[in-house]
Coordinates of C-alpha atoms and ligand atoms in Angstrom, one line a residue:
M35 CA -10.6 -31.4 56.9
K36 CA -7.6 -30.2 58.8
K37 CA -6.9 -28.1 61.8
P38 CA -6.1 -24.4 61.4
D39 CA -2.7 -23.0 60.9
R40 CA -2.5 -20.2 63.3
Q41 CA 1.2 -19.4 62.9
R42 CA 0.4 -16.3 60.8
Q43 CA -1.3 -14.6 63.7
S44 CA 1.6 -12.3 64.6
F45 CA 1.5 -11.0 61.1
Y46 CA -2.1 -10.1 61.6
S47 CA -1.3 -8.0 64.7
G48 CA 1.0 -5.9 62.6
I49 CA -1.4 -5.0 59.9
V50 CA -4.7 -4.6 61.7
S51 CA -4.2 -0.9 62.0
A52 CA -3.7 -0.7 58.2
V53 CA -7.1 -2.3 57.7
I54 CA -8.8 0.1 60.1
F55 CA -7.1 3.0 58.4
F56 CA -8.1 1.7 55.1
G57 CA -11.7 1.4 56.3
A58 CA -11.5 5.1 57.2
G59 CA -10.4 5.9 53.7
L60 CA -6.7 6.5 54.6
L61 CA -5.2 4.0 52.2
C62 CA -1.5 3.5 52.5
G63 CA -0.2 5.8 49.9
C64 CA 0.8 5.4 46.3
G65 CA 4.5 6.0 45.5
N66 CA 5.6 9.6 45.4
T67 CA 5.2 9.8 41.6
D68 CA 1.8 8.2 41.5
R69 CA -1.4 10.0 42.2
Q70 CA -3.9 8.4 44.7
E71 CA -7.5 9.5 44.5
S72 CA -10.6 8.4 46.3
R73 CA -14.3 9.0 45.7
E74 CA -17.0 8.5 48.3
F75 CA -20.6 8.5 47.4
I76 CA -23.9 6.8 48.1
A77 CA -25.5 4.6 45.4
M78 CA -27.3 1.3 45.2
G79 CA -28.5 2.0 48.7
T80 CA -25.1 1.8 50.2
Y81 CA -21.9 3.8 50.9
I82 CA -19.2 3.4 48.2
T83 CA -15.5 4.2 48.4
L84 CA -13.4 3.9 45.3
T85 CA -9.7 4.4 45.6
A86 CA -7.2 4.2 42.7
C87 CA -3.5 4.8 42.2
G88 CA -2.0 6.1 39.0
S89 CA -1.7 9.2 36.9
S90 CA -5.2 8.7 35.4
A91 CA -6.8 7.9 38.8
G92 CA -9.2 10.9 38.6
E93 CA -10.4 10.2 35.2
G94 CA -10.9 6.5 35.9
L95 CA -12.7 7.1 39.1
A96 CA -15.1 9.6 37.4
A97 CA -16.0 7.0 34.8
A98 CA -16.5 4.4 37.5
E99 CA -18.8 6.6 39.6
E100 CA -20.8 7.5 36.5
K101 CA -21.2 3.9 35.6
I102 CA -22.3 2.8 39.1
T103 CA -24.8 5.6 39.2
A104 CA -26.2 4.7 35.8
L105 CA -26.6 1.0 36.8
E106 CA -28.5 2.1 39.9
K107 CA -30.8 4.1 37.7
L108 CA -31.5 1.0 35.6
W109 CA -32.0 -1.4 38.5
S110 CA -33.4 0.4 41.5
V111 CA -36.6 -1.1 42.8
N112 CA -37.7 2.3 44.0
D113 CA -36.9 4.7 41.2
E114 CA -40.1 5.1 39.0
N115 CA -37.9 5.4 35.9
S116 CA -35.8 2.3 36.4
E117 CA -36.3 -0.8 34.2
I118 CA -36.9 -3.0 37.2
Y119 CA -39.5 -0.7 38.7
K120 CA -41.4 -0.6 35.3
A121 CA -41.1 -4.4 34.8
N122 CA -42.4 -5.0 38.3
R123 CA -45.6 -3.1 37.4
S124 CA -45.9 -4.3 33.8
G125 CA -48.9 -6.5 34.6
G126 CA -47.8 -9.3 32.2
E127 CA -46.9 -6.9 29.3
A128 CA -43.6 -7.3 27.5
V129 CA -40.9 -4.9 28.6
H130 CA -37.8 -4.1 26.6
L131 CA -34.6 -4.2 28.6
H132 CA -31.2 -2.5 28.3
K133 CA -28.6 -5.0 27.1
E134 CA -26.9 -5.0 30.5
T135 CA -30.1 -5.6 32.5
A136 CA -31.0 -8.5 30.2
G137 CA -27.5 -9.9 30.6
L138 CA -27.5 -9.7 34.4
L139 CA -31.0 -11.1 34.6
R140 CA -30.0 -14.0 32.4
S141 CA -27.0 -14.9 34.5
A142 CA -29.1 -14.5 37.7
L143 CA -31.6 -17.0 36.2
E144 CA -28.7 -19.4 35.5
T145 CA -27.5 -19.0 39.1
A146 CA -31.0 -19.7 40.3
E147 CA -31.1 -22.9 38.3
K148 CA -27.6 -24.0 39.4
T149 CA -28.3 -23.3 43.1
G150 CA -31.6 -25.2 43.0
G151 CA -33.5 -22.0 43.6
A152 CA -31.6 -20.9 46.8
F153 CA -30.9 -17.7 44.8
D154 CA -34.1 -16.4 43.3
P155 CA -34.6 -12.8 42.0
T156 CA -38.4 -13.3 42.3
V157 CA -38.3 -13.4 46.1
Y158 CA -38.7 -9.6 46.1
P159 CA -42.4 -9.5 47.3
L160 CA -41.2 -11.2 50.5
V161 CA -38.3 -8.8 50.9
E162 CA -40.9 -6.0 50.7
A163 CA -43.4 -7.8 53.0
W164 CA -40.8 -8.1 55.8
G165 CA -40.0 -4.4 55.4
F166 CA -36.4 -4.7 54.1
N167 CA -37.0 -2.3 51.3
S168 CA -38.9 0.4 53.2
H169 CA -37.1 -0.2 56.5
E170 CA -40.5 -0.4 58.1
Y171 CA -39.9 -3.8 59.5
R172 CA -42.7 -6.3 60.3
I173 CA -43.3 -10.0 60.7
P174 CA -45.9 -11.0 58.1
E175 CA -48.7 -13.4 59.0
D176 CA -48.3 -17.0 57.7
D177 CA -51.3 -16.5 55.3
E178 CA -49.6 -13.4 53.8
I179 CA -46.4 -15.3 53.3
K180 CA -48.2 -18.2 51.7
R181 CA -50.1 -15.9 49.4
L182 CA -46.9 -14.0 48.3
L183 CA -45.0 -17.3 47.7
E184 CA -47.5 -18.1 44.9
N185 CA -45.7 -15.4 42.9
V186 CA -42.2 -16.6 43.7
G187 CA -40.3 -18.9 41.4
Y188 CA -37.6 -17.8 38.9
R189 CA -39.1 -20.1 36.2
K190 CA -42.0 -17.6 36.0
I191 CA -39.6 -15.1 34.4
K192 CA -39.8 -15.2 30.6
L193 CA -36.7 -13.6 29.1
E194 CA -36.2 -13.8 25.4
G195 CA -33.3 -11.8 24.1
E196 CA -33.9 -8.4 25.6
T197 CA -37.6 -8.8 26.1
L198 CA -38.9 -9.6 29.6
R199 CA -42.3 -10.8 30.5
L200 CA -43.3 -11.0 34.1
P201 CA -46.7 -12.5 34.9
A202 CA -48.9 -10.0 36.9
G203 CA -47.9 -10.2 40.6
V204 CA -44.3 -11.5 39.9
R205 CA -41.7 -8.9 41.0
I206 CA -38.0 -9.1 40.7
D207 CA -35.0 -7.5 42.4
L208 CA -31.3 -7.7 41.4
G209 CA -30.2 -6.5 44.8
A210 CA -28.3 -9.7 45.5
V211 CA -26.1 -9.4 42.5
G212 CA -26.1 -5.8 41.3
K213 CA -23.3 -4.5 43.6
G214 CA -21.0 -7.3 42.5
Y215 CA -21.7 -6.5 38.9
A216 CA -21.1 -2.8 39.5
G217 CA -17.7 -3.7 41.1
D218 CA -16.8 -5.6 37.9
A219 CA -17.9 -2.8 35.7
A220 CA -16.0 -0.2 37.8
A221 CA -12.9 -2.3 37.8
A222 CA -13.0 -2.7 34.0
L223 CA -13.3 1.0 33.5
L224 CA -10.4 1.7 35.8
K225 CA -8.3 -0.8 33.9
K226 CA -9.3 0.8 30.7
A227 CA -8.1 4.1 32.0
G228 CA -4.7 2.5 32.7
I229 CA -5.1 1.9 36.4
N230 CA -3.6 -1.3 37.7
S231 CA -3.9 -0.7 41.4
A232 CA -7.3 0.1 43.0
L233 CA -9.6 -1.0 45.8
L234 CA -13.3 -0.6 45.3
N235 CA -15.5 -0.9 48.4
I236 CA -19.2 -1.1 47.5
G237 CA -21.0 -1.3 50.8
G238 CA -18.5 -3.9 52.2
N239 CA -18.3 -5.8 49.0
V240 CA -14.7 -5.4 47.8
Q241 CA -13.2 -5.6 44.4
A242 CA -9.4 -5.6 44.4
V243 CA -7.7 -4.4 41.2
G244 CA -4.1 -5.6 40.9
R245 CA -2.0 -5.2 44.1
K246 CA -1.2 -2.3 46.4
P247 CA 1.2 0.1 44.8
D248 CA 4.0 -1.2 47.0
G249 CA 3.6 -4.6 45.3
N250 CA 2.0 -6.3 48.2
K251 CA -1.5 -7.8 48.1
W252 CA -4.4 -5.9 49.3
I253 CA -5.5 -6.6 52.9
I254 CA -9.3 -7.0 53.3
G255 CA -11.0 -7.4 56.7
I256 CA -13.7 -10.0 57.1
R257 CA -16.2 -8.7 59.6
N258 CA -16.9 -10.5 62.9
P259 CA -20.7 -10.9 62.7
F260 CA -20.9 -10.9 66.5
D261 CA -18.9 -7.8 67.2
K262 CA -19.8 -4.6 65.4
G263 CA -16.6 -3.0 64.1
G264 CA -14.5 -6.2 64.9
L265 CA -12.9 -8.5 62.5
A266 CA -13.0 -12.3 62.3
G267 CA -9.9 -12.2 60.2
I268 CA -8.2 -10.7 57.2
I269 CA -7.4 -12.0 53.7
E270 CA -4.8 -10.9 51.3
A271 CA -6.1 -10.5 47.8
E272 CA -5.2 -9.4 44.3
N273 CA -7.4 -9.0 41.2
T274 CA -10.4 -10.5 42.9
A275 CA -13.8 -9.8 44.4
V276 CA -14.4 -10.5 48.1
I277 CA -18.1 -10.4 48.7
T278 CA -20.0 -11.0 51.9
S279 CA -23.7 -11.8 52.6
G280 CA -24.3 -11.4 56.3
G281 CA -27.4 -11.7 58.5
Y282 CA -26.1 -8.7 60.5
E283 CA -26.1 -6.4 57.4
R284 CA -29.8 -5.6 57.5
C285 CA -31.9 -7.0 60.3
F286 CA -34.4 -6.1 63.0
T287 CA -35.6 -7.6 66.3
G288 CA -39.3 -8.5 66.1
S289 CA -41.9 -8.1 68.9
D290 CA -41.3 -11.7 69.6
G291 CA -37.7 -10.9 70.6
R292 CA -36.2 -12.8 67.6
T293 CA -33.8 -11.3 65.0
Y294 CA -34.8 -11.3 61.4
H295 CA -32.5 -10.6 58.5
H296 CA -32.8 -9.7 54.8
I297 CA -31.7 -12.9 53.1
I298 CA -34.9 -14.8 52.4
D299 CA -35.2 -18.5 51.8
P300 CA -37.4 -18.7 48.7
E301 CA -38.8 -22.0 49.9
T302 CA -40.2 -20.7 53.2
G303 CA -40.6 -16.9 52.4
R304 CA -38.8 -16.2 55.7
P305 CA -35.3 -15.0 56.6
A306 CA -33.1 -18.1 55.9
E307 CA -32.5 -20.1 59.0
S308 CA -29.5 -22.0 57.7
G309 CA -27.3 -21.7 60.8
L310 CA -25.0 -19.1 59.2
A311 CA -24.0 -15.7 60.3
S312 CA -22.1 -14.8 57.1
V313 CA -20.7 -16.2 53.9
T314 CA -17.8 -14.5 52.1
V315 CA -17.1 -15.6 48.5
I316 CA -13.8 -14.9 46.8
A317 CA -13.9 -15.1 43.0
E318 CA -12.6 -13.3 40.0
S319 CA -16.0 -12.0 39.1
G320 CA -17.9 -9.8 41.5
E321 CA -21.2 -10.7 39.9
Y322 CA -20.6 -14.4 40.4
A323 CA -19.3 -13.9 43.9
D324 CA -22.3 -11.8 44.9
S325 CA -24.9 -14.2 43.5
L326 CA -23.1 -17.1 45.2
S327 CA -22.7 -15.4 48.6
T328 CA -26.5 -15.0 48.8
A329 CA -27.2 -18.5 47.6
L330 CA -24.7 -20.2 49.9
F331 CA -26.0 -18.3 52.8
V332 CA -29.5 -19.7 52.1
M333 CA -28.0 -23.3 51.7
G334 CA -26.1 -23.5 55.0
Q335 CA -22.7 -24.9 55.7
E336 CA -23.1 -28.5 54.6
K337 CA -24.8 -27.8 51.3
A338 CA -22.5 -24.8 50.6
A339 CA -19.5 -27.1 51.1
A340 CA -21.0 -29.7 48.8
Y341 CA -21.7 -27.1 46.2
W342 CA -18.1 -25.9 46.4
R343 CA -16.8 -29.5 46.2
N344 CA -18.9 -30.3 43.2
L345 CA -17.1 -27.8 41.0
G346 CA -14.7 -29.4 38.7
T347 CA -15.5 -32.9 39.7
A348 CA -16.2 -35.5 37.0
E349 CA -19.9 -35.8 37.5
P350 CA -21.3 -32.9 39.4
A351 CA -25.0 -33.1 40.2
K352 CA -26.9 -31.0 37.7
E353 CA -28.4 -28.6 40.1
T354 CA -25.2 -28.0 42.0
D355 CA -22.9 -27.5 39.0
A356 CA -21.8 -23.9 39.2
G357 CA -20.3 -24.1 35.7
E358 CA -16.5 -24.7 36.2
K359 CA -16.0 -21.3 37.6
P360 CA -13.8 -21.7 40.7
F361 CA -14.5 -19.8 43.9
D362 CA -13.4 -19.8 47.5
M363 CA -15.4 -19.1 50.6
I364 CA -15.3 -18.2 54.2
I365 CA -18.3 -19.3 56.2
I366 CA -19.1 -18.2 59.7
T367 CA -21.8 -20.2 61.5
N368 CA -24.2 -18.8 64.1
S369 CA -22.1 -20.4 66.8
G370 CA -18.9 -18.7 65.5
E371 CA -17.2 -21.6 63.7
L372 CA -15.2 -20.6 60.7
F373 CA -15.0 -22.8 57.6
I374 CA -12.7 -21.8 54.9
T375 CA -11.9 -23.5 51.6
E376 CA -8.4 -24.7 50.9
G377 CA -7.8 -22.2 48.1
V378 CA -8.0 -19.3 50.5
S379 CA -6.3 -20.9 53.5
G380 CA -2.9 -19.5 52.6
N381 CA -4.3 -16.0 52.4
F382 CA -6.5 -16.0 55.4
T383 CA -5.4 -15.0 58.9
P384 CA -8.0 -15.2 61.8
A385 CA -8.0 -12.3 64.2
D386 CA -6.1 -12.8 67.4
D387 CA -9.3 -12.2 69.5
Y388 CA -11.5 -14.4 67.3
T389 CA -12.2 -17.4 69.4
G390 CA -14.3 -19.6 67.1
S391 CA -12.8 -22.8 65.7
L392 CA -11.4 -22.9 62.2
T393 CA -11.8 -25.7 59.7
V394 CA -10.2 -25.8 56.3
L395 CA -12.5 -27.5 53.7
E396 CA -10.7 -29.7 51.3
K397 CA -12.0 -31.1 48.0
Ligands
AMP621 P1 -26.8 -9.9 49.4 O1 -26.5 -8.9 50.4 O2 -26.0 -9.8 48.2 O3 -26.9 -11.3 50.0 O4 -28.3 -9.6 48.8 C1 -29.4 -9.6 49.7 C2 -30.5 -8.8 49.0 O5 -30.9 -9.6 47.9 C3 -31.7 -8.6 49.9 O6 -31.7 -7.3 50.4 C4 -32.9 -8.8 48.9 O7 -33.1 -7.6 48.2 C5 -32.4 -9.8 47.9 N1 -32.6 -11.2 48.3 C6 -32.9 -11.7 49.5 N2 -32.9 -13.0 49.5 C7 -32.6 -13.4 48.2 C8 -32.5 -14.7 47.6 N3 -32.7 -15.9 48.2 N4 -32.2 -14.7 46.3 C9 -32.0 -13.5 45.6 N5 -32.1 -12.3 46.2 C10 -32.4 -12.3 47.5
MG622 MG1 -25.2 -11.3 47.0

């Protein structure tokens, strides 16, 4: 581990307004000849802004929006017509899934296995019990948590080809990975339409396509979990997903005065108390980054660092082998310490006013 390199901070001061402008949808422009278009809409329970540069921007964005809306229809836990809604009420009967749903669920199950169950799509009954779906927040009794945990465990999911069988009582939710997948799908459609410069913001989960039209990398703000609207830092990115799981994203203060957030530890059935305020994962695939950000949040700093280190080593422990896919991460602990992996250290600049210590994790 080494001490932070803070010499890039003056650079940060110069671009922070660009980040804020970007957040407001006023992206620095495409060249004169190129068209820049944006689409803003609500889907997957979040606010989405897609911006693309290029003569086919309009057509590409229309296809991307249509795709994200279609995925929401497949995977919503609340829409009576969605595949997940129907599967969750199938009472043990076999349900035939769309190819994409089966594919995403299969890879979610692999992540569950590789993360030792820190990521678990069957944790949904607990998400509901704490009120994170209905927004009617409550603290469930210990007995209720214990009872609901009996139906939690990704190994209970039987998926053969495109046929899913969930035992009665087992309910699933792809909310921890769906937005990342949607970002990948939208980016692929934009590229297919000939766009090589776009930034997709799906509820704070960002997918960067290519670079900015001026040839520079995209600048993406990493939120300061302790200061609404503030930044802990920024990263420069190209052709990558930057996906954050944060305890501040959806949380409530209980009658006991404590704050409870929406990322549940499948072992305890309670909001994960892993000492982390947020985990940002930077990886080529949004789906991969999304699943990992949730899992690493549950694991906590030390286990997350071990998980990251085990990639690519000669003999990774079975349950921590993420499958040779590289990723970087930015962890912010509850006491404000920043831990960043060496692969991102050259692209990350902490905010001038962010006072927490910074440690670069090395392999
Ligand atoms: P994210 O913001 O990507 O971390 O996803 C959080 C969402 O995923 C929550 O709102 C729940 O719907 C669901 N979720 C919560 N805890 C877990 C977990 N341990 N594994 C999988 N999904 C989870
Ligand atoms: Mg996630």
